């Protein structure tokens, strides 16, 4: 049940659990979209060191949150910070949001987005965008249900595959920061 899951700020000790969620949910989400070889080559260890660096970098403006069950299992995470390509309208970016398959569609995505955007507002941001693979239809529906507006597209490369990404933007994130009912 989503109500028994806590959303909290991540610490460096969460690098391993976040890496596990990251790799496992990439494999279930992108199977049939991203080349199988690319997904097979994802490494828990590489992701863990990447997340450890992000969680310990002193000057990072990145906000990282985890969704943790009562038994202490991390089942999802989200990270956000300054927009990375110099967009003049959308100043913050949701870099990643991933929830293990068996914990999806029970409201954790909404809660993570709400918590992340509250933190972005505290950091002085009022607008946000994110990038999502165009073929990731469930995630696109999720962002549309949060009233994201399609605002851009670009090609990204995974192994030898060239895929389309679309961006969704919110010019005012105050509405997203409203806490959904747990
Ligand atoms: C996309 C993701 C973050 C959404 O989080 P979630 O916890 O599953 O979504 P929620 O339960 O909070 O749903 C919120 C709304 O989004 C919509 N939604 C969520 N999943 C959906 C789906 N699979 N299909 C259609 N709509 C969906 C629903 O309309 C829901 O609205 P409701 O609360 O009125 O029913 C989560 O499913 C996930 O981690 N997916 C795999 C990884 C991924 O694709 N990440 C995004 C990469 S850019």
Tab-separated table of N, CA, C and O in Angstrom, residues 14-123:
chain	number	residue	atom	x	y	z
A	14	UNK	N	22.089	5.365	0.596
A	14	UNK	CA	21.046	4.884	-0.318
A	14	UNK	C	21.581	4.602	-1.720
A	14	UNK	O	20.810	4.176	-2.593
A	15	UNK	N	22.870	4.862	-1.960
A	15	UNK	CA	23.407	4.706	-3.327
A	15	UNK	C	23.160	3.295	-3.868
A	15	UNK	O	22.725	3.127	-5.023
A	16	UNK	N	23.406	2.282	-3.047
A	16	UNK	CA	23.217	0.895	-3.496
A	16	UNK	C	21.749	0.594	-3.795
A	16	UNK	O	21.414	0.122	-4.894
A	17	UNK	N	20.844	0.854	-2.839
A	17	UNK	CA	19.426	0.611	-3.097
A	17	UNK	C	18.881	1.401	-4.288
A	17	UNK	O	18.072	0.887	-5.063
A	18	UNK	N	19.322	2.659	-4.458
A	18	UNK	CA	18.844	3.444	-5.609
A	18	UNK	C	19.347	2.793	-6.898
A	18	UNK	O	18.603	2.675	-7.886
A	19	UNK	N	20.603	2.351	-6.901
A	19	UNK	CA	21.169	1.707	-8.101
A	19	UNK	C	20.372	0.454	-8.462
A	19	UNK	O	20.116	0.180	-9.641
A	20	UNK	N	19.947	-0.286	-7.456
A	20	UNK	CA	19.165	-1.507	-7.713
A	20	UNK	C	17.827	-1.154	-8.370
A	20	UNK	O	17.427	-1.744	-9.376
A	21	UNK	N	17.146	-0.147	-7.815
A	21	UNK	CA	15.872	0.291	-8.402
A	21	UNK	C	16.103	0.815	-9.816
A	21	UNK	O	15.346	0.521	-10.746
A	22	UNK	N	17.181	1.569	-9.973
A	22	UNK	CA	17.485	2.166	-11.276
A	22	UNK	C	17.654	1.075	-12.341
A	22	UNK	O	16.975	1.079	-13.370
A	23	UNK	N	18.524	0.114	-12.073
A	23	UNK	CA	18.809	-0.935	-13.064
A	23	UNK	C	17.575	-1.819	-13.287
A	23	UNK	O	17.172	-2.080	-14.429
A	24	UNK	N	16.939	-2.253	-12.190
A	24	UNK	CA	15.788	-3.160	-12.337
A	24	UNK	C	14.640	-2.474	-13.077
A	24	UNK	O	13.993	-3.081	-13.937
A	25	UNK	N	14.383	-1.210	-12.759
A	25	UNK	CA	13.243	-0.573	-13.424
A	25	UNK	C	13.587	-0.170	-14.852
A	25	UNK	O	12.710	-0.173	-15.718
A	26	UNK	N	14.856	0.121	-15.130
A	26	UNK	CA	15.239	0.322	-16.539
A	26	UNK	C	14.927	-0.949	-17.334
A	26	UNK	O	14.397	-0.891	-18.432
A	27	UNK	N	15.264	-2.096	-16.765
A	27	UNK	CA	15.092	-3.347	-17.537
A	27	UNK	C	13.621	-3.641	-17.796
A	27	UNK	O	13.260	-4.089	-18.881
A	28	UNK	N	12.757	-3.397	-16.810
A	28	UNK	CA	11.337	-3.679	-17.047
A	28	UNK	C	10.696	-2.591	-17.915
A	28	UNK	O	9.853	-2.888	-18.760
A	29	UNK	N	11.131	-1.345	-17.739
A	29	UNK	CA	10.497	-0.238	-18.466
A	29	UNK	C	10.901	-0.207	-19.936
A	29	UNK	O	10.067	0.027	-20.811
A	30	UNK	N	12.181	-0.435	-20.193
A	30	UNK	CA	12.702	-0.194	-21.543
A	30	UNK	C	12.895	-1.449	-22.378
A	30	UNK	O	13.402	-1.372	-23.493
A	31	UNK	N	12.461	-2.610	-21.838
A	31	UNK	CA	12.511	-3.835	-22.625
A	31	UNK	C	11.674	-3.625	-23.890
A	31	UNK	O	10.522	-3.178	-23.820
A	32	UNK	N	12.265	-3.892	-25.066
A	32	UNK	CA	11.539	-3.676	-26.320
A	32	UNK	C	11.636	-2.251	-26.838
A	32	UNK	O	11.139	-1.949	-27.916
A	33	UNK	N	12.247	-1.359	-26.059
A	33	UNK	CA	12.431	0.042	-26.495
A	33	UNK	C	13.926	0.321	-26.684
A	33	UNK	O	14.364	0.739	-27.743
A	34	UNK	N	14.703	0.068	-25.633
A	34	UNK	CA	16.163	0.246	-25.658
A	34	UNK	C	16.772	-1.118	-26.041
A	34	UNK	O	16.249	-2.161	-25.614
A	35	UNK	N	17.857	-1.131	-26.837
A	35	UNK	CA	18.435	-2.425	-27.250
A	35	UNK	C	18.718	-3.343	-26.052
A	35	UNK	O	19.211	-2.900	-25.015
A	36	UNK	N	18.399	-4.632	-26.224
A	36	UNK	CA	18.544	-5.619	-25.146
A	36	UNK	C	19.974	-5.666	-24.620
A	36	UNK	O	20.203	-5.802	-23.409
A	37	UNK	N	20.930	-5.518	-25.534
A	37	UNK	CA	22.341	-5.599	-25.118
A	37	UNK	C	22.685	-4.447	-24.167
A	37	UNK	O	23.406	-4.630	-23.182
A	38	UNK	N	22.153	-3.275	-24.465
A	38	UNK	CA	22.393	-2.106	-23.613
A	38	UNK	C	21.843	-2.371	-22.207
A	38	UNK	O	22.505	-2.111	-21.201
A	39	UNK	N	20.633	-2.920	-22.148
A	39	UNK	CA	20.003	-3.193	-20.843
A	39	UNK	C	20.759	-4.285	-20.094
A	39	UNK	O	20.947	-4.207	-18.874
A	40	UNK	N	21.212	-5.309	-20.835
A	40	UNK	CA	21.947	-6.407	-20.191
A	40	UNK	C	23.259	-5.918	-19.601
A	40	UNK	O	23.745	-6.451	-18.601
A	41	UNK	N	23.841	-4.898	-20.232
A	41	UNK	CA	25.142	-4.396	-19.775
A	41	UNK	C	25.051	-3.402	-18.626
A	41	UNK	O	26.086	-2.970	-18.105
A	42	UNK	N	23.840	-3.028	-18.235
A	42	UNK	CA	23.724	-2.108	-17.090
A	42	UNK	C	24.314	-2.792	-15.862
A	42	UNK	O	24.097	-3.989	-15.644
A	43	UNK	N	25.038	-2.022	-15.072
A	43	UNK	CA	25.728	-2.634	-13.930
A	43	UNK	C	25.315	-1.959	-12.628
A	43	UNK	O	25.327	-0.729	-12.523
A	44	UNK	N	24.936	-2.796	-11.635
A	44	UNK	CA	24.591	-2.264	-10.316
A	44	UNK	C	25.769	-1.457	-9.754
A	44	UNK	O	25.597	-0.407	-9.164
A	45	UNK	N	26.983	-2.021	-9.948
A	45	UNK	CA	28.159	-1.384	-9.348
A	45	UNK	C	28.420	-0.002	-9.952
A	45	UNK	O	28.693	0.961	-9.244
A	46	UNK	N	28.327	0.089	-11.290
A	46	UNK	CA	28.560	1.387	-11.945
A	46	UNK	C	27.514	2.404	-11.499
A	46	UNK	O	27.819	3.557	-11.210
A	47	UNK	N	26.251	1.955	-11.446
A	47	UNK	CA	25.178	2.877	-11.047
A	47	UNK	C	25.355	3.301	-9.591
A	47	UNK	O	25.099	4.437	-9.231
A	48	UNK	N	25.805	2.342	-8.769
A	48	UNK	CA	25.997	2.684	-7.357
A	48	UNK	C	27.062	3.770	-7.218
A	48	UNK	O	26.883	4.728	-6.465
A	49	UNK	N	28.170	3.639	-7.959
A	49	UNK	CA	29.194	4.682	-7.789
A	49	UNK	C	28.711	6.011	-8.342
A	49	UNK	O	29.008	7.068	-7.788
A	50	UNK	N	27.920	5.959	-9.423
A	50	UNK	CA	27.359	7.202	-9.959
A	50	UNK	C	26.459	7.883	-8.921
A	50	UNK	O	26.570	9.079	-8.662
A	51	UNK	N	25.590	7.077	-8.296
A	51	UNK	CA	24.672	7.654	-7.304
A	51	UNK	C	25.408	8.077	-6.041
A	51	UNK	O	25.058	9.079	-5.411
A	52	UNK	N	26.442	7.330	-5.679
A	52	UNK	CA	27.208	7.713	-4.493
A	52	UNK	C	27.845	9.077	-4.709
A	52	UNK	O	27.824	9.943	-3.822
A	53	UNK	N	28.374	9.281	-5.908
A	53	UNK	CA	28.985	10.570	-6.222
A	53	UNK	C	27.928	11.681	-6.156
A	53	UNK	O	28.161	12.737	-5.569
A	54	UNK	N	26.768	11.433	-6.748
A	54	UNK	CA	25.703	12.452	-6.746
A	54	UNK	C	25.255	12.773	-5.323
A	54	UNK	O	24.958	13.921	-4.994
A	55	UNK	N	25.222	11.735	-4.468
A	55	UNK	CA	24.702	11.926	-3.109
A	55	UNK	C	25.735	12.531	-2.166
A	55	UNK	O	25.381	12.982	-1.076
A	56	UNK	N	27.006	12.542	-2.579
A	56	UNK	CA	28.040	13.079	-1.683
A	56	UNK	C	28.624	14.393	-2.186
A	56	UNK	O	29.291	15.089	-1.424
A	57	UNK	N	28.373	14.735	-3.463
A	57	UNK	CA	28.956	15.968	-4.013
A	57	UNK	C	28.479	17.157	-3.185
A	57	UNK	O	27.283	17.443	-3.113
A	58	UNK	N	29.431	17.855	-2.565
A	58	UNK	CA	29.090	18.903	-1.605
A	58	UNK	C	28.326	20.050	-2.259
A	58	UNK	O	27.425	20.615	-1.662
A	59	UNK	N	28.702	20.374	-3.494
A	59	UNK	CA	28.099	21.579	-4.064
A	59	UNK	C	26.900	21.265	-4.949
A	59	UNK	O	26.400	22.133	-5.658
A	60	UNK	N	26.458	20.022	-4.911
A	60	UNK	CA	25.343	19.688	-5.798
A	60	UNK	C	24.059	20.392	-5.364
A	60	UNK	O	23.751	20.496	-4.184
A	61	UNK	N	23.350	20.883	-6.382
A	61	UNK	CA	22.037	21.493	-6.098
A	61	UNK	C	20.950	20.472	-6.375
A	61	UNK	O	19.776	20.780	-6.403
A	62	UNK	N	21.368	19.229	-6.572
A	62	UNK	CA	20.409	18.183	-6.922
A	62	UNK	C	19.663	17.709	-5.677
A	62	UNK	O	20.273	17.518	-4.627
A	63	UNK	N	18.352	17.533	-5.823
A	63	UNK	CA	17.546	16.980	-4.734
A	63	UNK	C	17.210	15.540	-5.084
A	63	UNK	O	16.696	15.284	-6.175
A	64	UNK	N	17.509	14.627	-4.180
A	64	UNK	CA	17.241	13.214	-4.442
A	64	UNK	C	16.395	12.662	-3.298
A	64	UNK	O	16.748	12.832	-2.123
A	65	UNK	N	15.296	12.031	-3.666
A	65	UNK	CA	14.384	11.457	-2.667
A	65	UNK	C	14.180	9.983	-2.957
A	65	UNK	O	14.229	9.559	-4.115
A	66	UNK	N	13.941	9.212	-1.902
A	66	UNK	CA	13.599	7.804	-2.089
A	66	UNK	C	12.213	7.531	-1.508
A	66	UNK	O	11.747	8.235	-0.607
A	67	UNK	N	11.592	6.488	-2.051
A	67	UNK	CA	10.345	5.944	-1.498
A	67	UNK	C	10.733	4.647	-0.799
A	67	UNK	O	11.313	3.753	-1.413
A	68	UNK	N	10.443	4.574	0.503
A	68	UNK	CA	10.912	3.454	1.325
A	68	UNK	C	9.729	2.791	2.025
A	68	UNK	O	8.901	3.471	2.631
A	69	UNK	N	9.682	1.467	1.954
A	69	UNK	CA	8.591	0.742	2.621
A	69	UNK	C	8.840	0.689	4.130
A	69	UNK	O	9.940	0.978	4.599
A	70	UNK	N	7.814	0.240	4.855
A	70	UNK	CA	7.935	0.095	6.317
A	70	UNK	C	9.089	-0.805	6.702
A	70	UNK	O	9.716	-0.640	7.736
A	71	UNK	N	9.375	-1.801	5.841
A	71	UNK	CA	10.459	-2.734	6.175
A	71	UNK	C	11.822	-2.211	5.744
A	71	UNK	O	12.830	-2.906	5.864
A	72	UNK	N	11.872	-0.969	5.236
A	72	UNK	CA	13.159	-0.359	4.909
A	72	UNK	C	13.642	-0.632	3.498
A	72	UNK	O	14.803	-0.353	3.181
A	73	UNK	N	12.750	-1.147	2.629
A	73	UNK	CA	13.170	-1.401	1.247
A	73	UNK	C	12.923	-0.147	0.404
A	73	UNK	O	11.817	0.408	0.414
A	74	UNK	N	13.963	0.293	-0.303
A	74	UNK	CA	13.802	1.412	-1.241
A	74	UNK	C	13.170	0.857	-2.514
A	74	UNK	O	13.702	-0.056	-3.140
A	75	UNK	N	11.993	1.409	-2.865
A	75	UNK	CA	11.254	0.889	-4.023
A	75	UNK	C	11.107	1.936	-5.128
A	75	UNK	O	10.547	1.641	-6.179
A	76	UNK	N	11.620	3.142	-4.885
A	76	UNK	CA	11.550	4.172	-5.915
A	76	UNK	C	12.433	5.337	-5.545
A	76	UNK	O	12.870	5.464	-4.395
A	77	UNK	N	12.707	6.186	-6.522
A	77	UNK	CA	13.481	7.395	-6.237
A	77	UNK	C	13.178	8.434	-7.306
A	77	UNK	O	12.668	8.118	-8.390
A	78	UNK	N	13.509	9.668	-6.985
A	78	UNK	CA	13.412	10.758	-7.963
A	78	UNK	C	14.527	11.740	-7.685
A	78	UNK	O	14.927	11.916	-6.526
A	79	UNK	N	15.037	12.361	-8.755
A	79	UNK	CA	16.053	13.393	-8.560
A	79	UNK	C	15.771	14.562	-9.487
A	79	UNK	O	15.234	14.392	-10.588
A	80	UNK	N	16.113	15.750	-9.006
A	80	UNK	CA	15.844	16.972	-9.766
A	80	UNK	C	16.854	18.039	-9.375
A	80	UNK	O	17.508	17.957	-8.337
A	81	UNK	N	16.974	19.039	-10.230
A	81	UNK	CA	17.889	20.148	-9.964
A	81	UNK	C	17.798	21.151	-11.106
A	81	UNK	O	16.813	21.152	-11.853
A	82	UNK	N	18.837	21.968	-11.293
A	82	UNK	CA	18.789	22.974	-12.354
A	82	UNK	C	18.689	22.324	-13.731
A	82	UNK	O	19.301	21.275	-13.966
A	83	UNK	N	17.953	22.947	-14.635
A	83	UNK	CA	17.826	22.454	-16.012
A	83	UNK	C	19.219	22.477	-16.654
A	83	UNK	O	20.006	23.399	-16.414
A	84	UNK	N	19.516	21.461	-17.487
A	84	UNK	CA	20.902	21.242	-17.898
A	84	UNK	C	21.292	21.789	-19.270
A	84	UNK	O	22.455	21.746	-19.626
A	85	UNK	N	20.308	22.288	-20.042
A	85	UNK	CA	20.657	22.707	-21.409
A	85	UNK	C	20.413	24.190	-21.652
A	85	UNK	O	20.381	24.637	-22.796
A	86	UNK	N	20.218	24.946	-20.589
A	86	UNK	CA	20.076	26.400	-20.732
A	86	UNK	C	18.722	26.843	-21.249
A	86	UNK	O	18.618	27.888	-21.883
A	87	UNK	N	17.680	26.066	-20.997
A	87	UNK	CA	16.334	26.467	-21.417
A	87	UNK	C	15.947	27.772	-20.702
A	87	UNK	O	16.131	27.894	-19.494
A	88	UNK	N	15.420	28.732	-21.461
A	88	UNK	CA	15.161	30.037	-20.852
A	88	UNK	C	13.814	30.097	-20.127
A	88	UNK	O	13.567	31.017	-19.353
A	89	UNK	N	12.941	29.127	-20.363
A	89	UNK	CA	11.614	29.152	-19.710
A	89	UNK	C	11.571	28.196	-18.527
A	89	UNK	O	11.133	28.540	-17.436
A	90	UNK	N	12.046	26.965	-18.756
A	90	UNK	CA	11.942	25.920	-17.734
A	90	UNK	C	13.290	25.815	-17.024
A	90	UNK	O	14.268	25.360	-17.607
A	91	UNK	N	13.369	26.259	-15.775
A	91	UNK	CA	14.664	26.445	-15.115
A	91	UNK	C	15.103	25.258	-14.273
A	91	UNK	O	16.269	25.130	-13.927
A	92	UNK	N	14.166	24.392	-13.899
A	92	UNK	CA	14.538	23.179	-13.162
A	92	UNK	C	14.223	21.974	-14.037
A	92	UNK	O	13.507	22.079	-15.042
A	93	UNK	N	14.808	20.832	-13.663
A	93	UNK	CA	14.609	19.607	-14.457
A	93	UNK	C	14.411	18.424	-13.512
A	93	UNK	O	15.142	18.282	-12.522
A	94	UNK	N	13.414	17.618	-13.828
A	94	UNK	CA	13.283	16.321	-13.149
A	94	UNK	C	14.189	15.373	-13.919
A	94	UNK	O	13.902	15.013	-15.052
A	95	UNK	N	15.330	15.006	-13.311
A	95	UNK	CA	16.325	14.207	-14.025
A	95	UNK	C	15.891	12.745	-14.140
A	95	UNK	O	16.175	12.086	-15.133
A	96	UNK	N	15.269	12.241	-13.102
A	96	UNK	CA	14.921	10.809	-13.102
A	96	UNK	C	13.815	10.541	-12.096
A	96	UNK	O	13.768	11.175	-11.034
A	97	UNK	N	12.936	9.618	-12.453
A	97	UNK	CA	11.946	9.103	-11.494
A	97	UNK	C	11.682	7.653	-11.872
A	97	UNK	O	11.279	7.353	-12.995
A	98	UNK	N	11.991	6.761	-10.951
A	98	UNK	CA	11.855	5.325	-11.221
A	98	UNK	C	11.281	4.624	-9.996
A	98	UNK	O	11.750	4.825	-8.879
A	99	UNK	N	10.296	3.774	-10.253
A	99	UNK	CA	9.649	3.004	-9.197
A	99	UNK	C	9.645	1.545	-9.643
A	99	UNK	O	9.361	1.265	-10.827
A	100	UNK	N	9.963	0.633	-8.746
A	100	UNK	CA	9.949	-0.791	-9.103
A	100	UNK	C	8.567	-1.166	-9.620
A	100	UNK	O	7.544	-0.715	-9.090
A	101	UNK	N	8.545	-2.061	-10.593
A	101	UNK	CA	7.292	-2.380	-11.291
A	101	UNK	C	6.146	-2.732	-10.345
A	101	UNK	O	5.017	-2.277	-10.513
A	102	UNK	N	6.454	-3.564	-9.323
A	102	UNK	CA	5.370	-4.030	-8.441
A	102	UNK	C	4.831	-2.942	-7.528
A	102	UNK	O	3.841	-3.154	-6.826
A	103	UNK	N	5.470	-1.750	-7.537
A	103	UNK	CA	4.998	-0.637	-6.701
A	103	UNK	C	4.483	0.534	-7.539
A	103	UNK	O	4.239	1.616	-7.012
A	104	UNK	N	4.330	0.297	-8.848
A	104	UNK	CA	3.839	1.373	-9.719
A	104	UNK	C	2.303	1.477	-9.653
A	104	UNK	O	1.627	0.528	-9.259
A	105	UNK	N	1.810	2.634	-10.087
A	105	UNK	CA	0.378	2.962	-10.223
A	105	UNK	C	-0.412	2.917	-8.910
A	105	UNK	O	-1.615	2.733	-8.917
A	106	UNK	N	0.277	3.093	-7.794
A	106	UNK	CA	-0.448	3.179	-6.512
A	106	UNK	C	-0.202	4.549	-5.865
A	106	UNK	O	-0.412	4.724	-4.669
A	107	UNK	N	0.248	5.494	-6.671
A	107	UNK	CA	0.352	6.871	-6.178
A	107	UNK	C	1.736	7.338	-5.775
A	107	UNK	O	1.908	8.508	-5.411
A	108	UNK	N	2.733	6.442	-5.824
A	108	UNK	CA	4.069	6.862	-5.388
A	108	UNK	C	4.684	7.891	-6.333
A	108	UNK	O	5.404	8.790	-5.896
A	109	UNK	N	4.403	7.762	-7.637
A	109	UNK	CA	4.944	8.723	-8.603
A	109	UNK	C	4.462	10.130	-8.287
A	109	UNK	O	5.258	11.074	-8.209
A	110	UNK	N	3.163	10.259	-8.065
A	110	UNK	CA	2.610	11.571	-7.694
A	110	UNK	C	3.258	12.102	-6.421
A	110	UNK	O	3.561	13.286	-6.317
A	111	UNK	N	3.430	11.232	-5.426
A	111	UNK	CA	4.008	11.690	-4.154
A	111	UNK	C	5.466	12.121	-4.334
A	111	UNK	O	5.903	13.124	-3.761
A	112	UNK	N	6.225	11.363	-5.128
A	112	UNK	CA	7.624	11.745	-5.369
A	112	UNK	C	7.689	13.092	-6.096
A	112	UNK	O	8.484	13.960	-5.740
A	113	UNK	N	6.847	13.259	-7.117
A	113	UNK	CA	6.853	14.522	-7.863
A	113	UNK	C	6.473	15.677	-6.942
A	113	UNK	O	7.087	16.744	-6.964
A	114	UNK	N	5.488	15.447	-6.084
A	114	UNK	CA	5.070	16.500	-5.159
A	114	UNK	C	6.226	16.896	-4.232
A	114	UNK	O	6.514	18.086	-4.034
A	115	UNK	N	6.919	15.900	-3.687
A	115	UNK	CA	8.008	16.187	-2.746
A	115	UNK	C	9.172	16.892	-3.446
A	115	UNK	O	9.736	17.866	-2.932
A	116	UNK	N	9.514	16.407	-4.642
A	116	UNK	CA	10.616	17.011	-5.396
A	116	UNK	C	10.287	18.464	-5.741
A	116	UNK	O	11.134	19.352	-5.600
A	117	UNK	N	9.053	18.715	-6.183
A	117	UNK	CA	8.728	20.084	-6.582
A	117	UNK	C	8.635	21.020	-5.372
A	117	UNK	O	8.981	22.187	-5.467
A	118	UNK	N	8.210	20.480	-4.214
A	118	UNK	CA	8.255	21.321	-3.000
A	118	UNK	C	9.688	21.773	-2.750
A	118	UNK	O	9.957	22.934	-2.430
A	119	UNK	N	10.640	20.837	-2.887
A	119	UNK	CA	12.053	21.178	-2.654
A	119	UNK	C	12.558	22.177	-3.705
A	119	UNK	O	13.293	23.117	-3.379
A	120	UNK	N	12.141	21.984	-4.958
A	120	UNK	CA	12.558	22.923	-6.012
A	120	UNK	C	12.035	24.336	-5.705
A	120	UNK	O	12.760	25.318	-5.876
A	121	UNK	N	10.788	24.407	-5.244
A	121	UNK	CA	10.236	25.722	-4.886
A	121	UNK	C	11.061	26.353	-3.767
A	121	UNK	O	11.389	27.535	-3.802
A	122	UNK	N	11.435	25.534	-2.767
A	122	UNK	CA	12.261	26.042	-1.654
A	122	UNK	C	13.600	26.562	-2.168
A	122	UNK	O	14.181	27.481	-1.606
A	123	UNK	N	14.101	25.948	-3.261
A	123	UNK	CA	15.382	26.368	-3.842
A	123	UNK	C	15.210	27.513	-4.839
A	123	UNK	O	16.159	27.887	-5.533
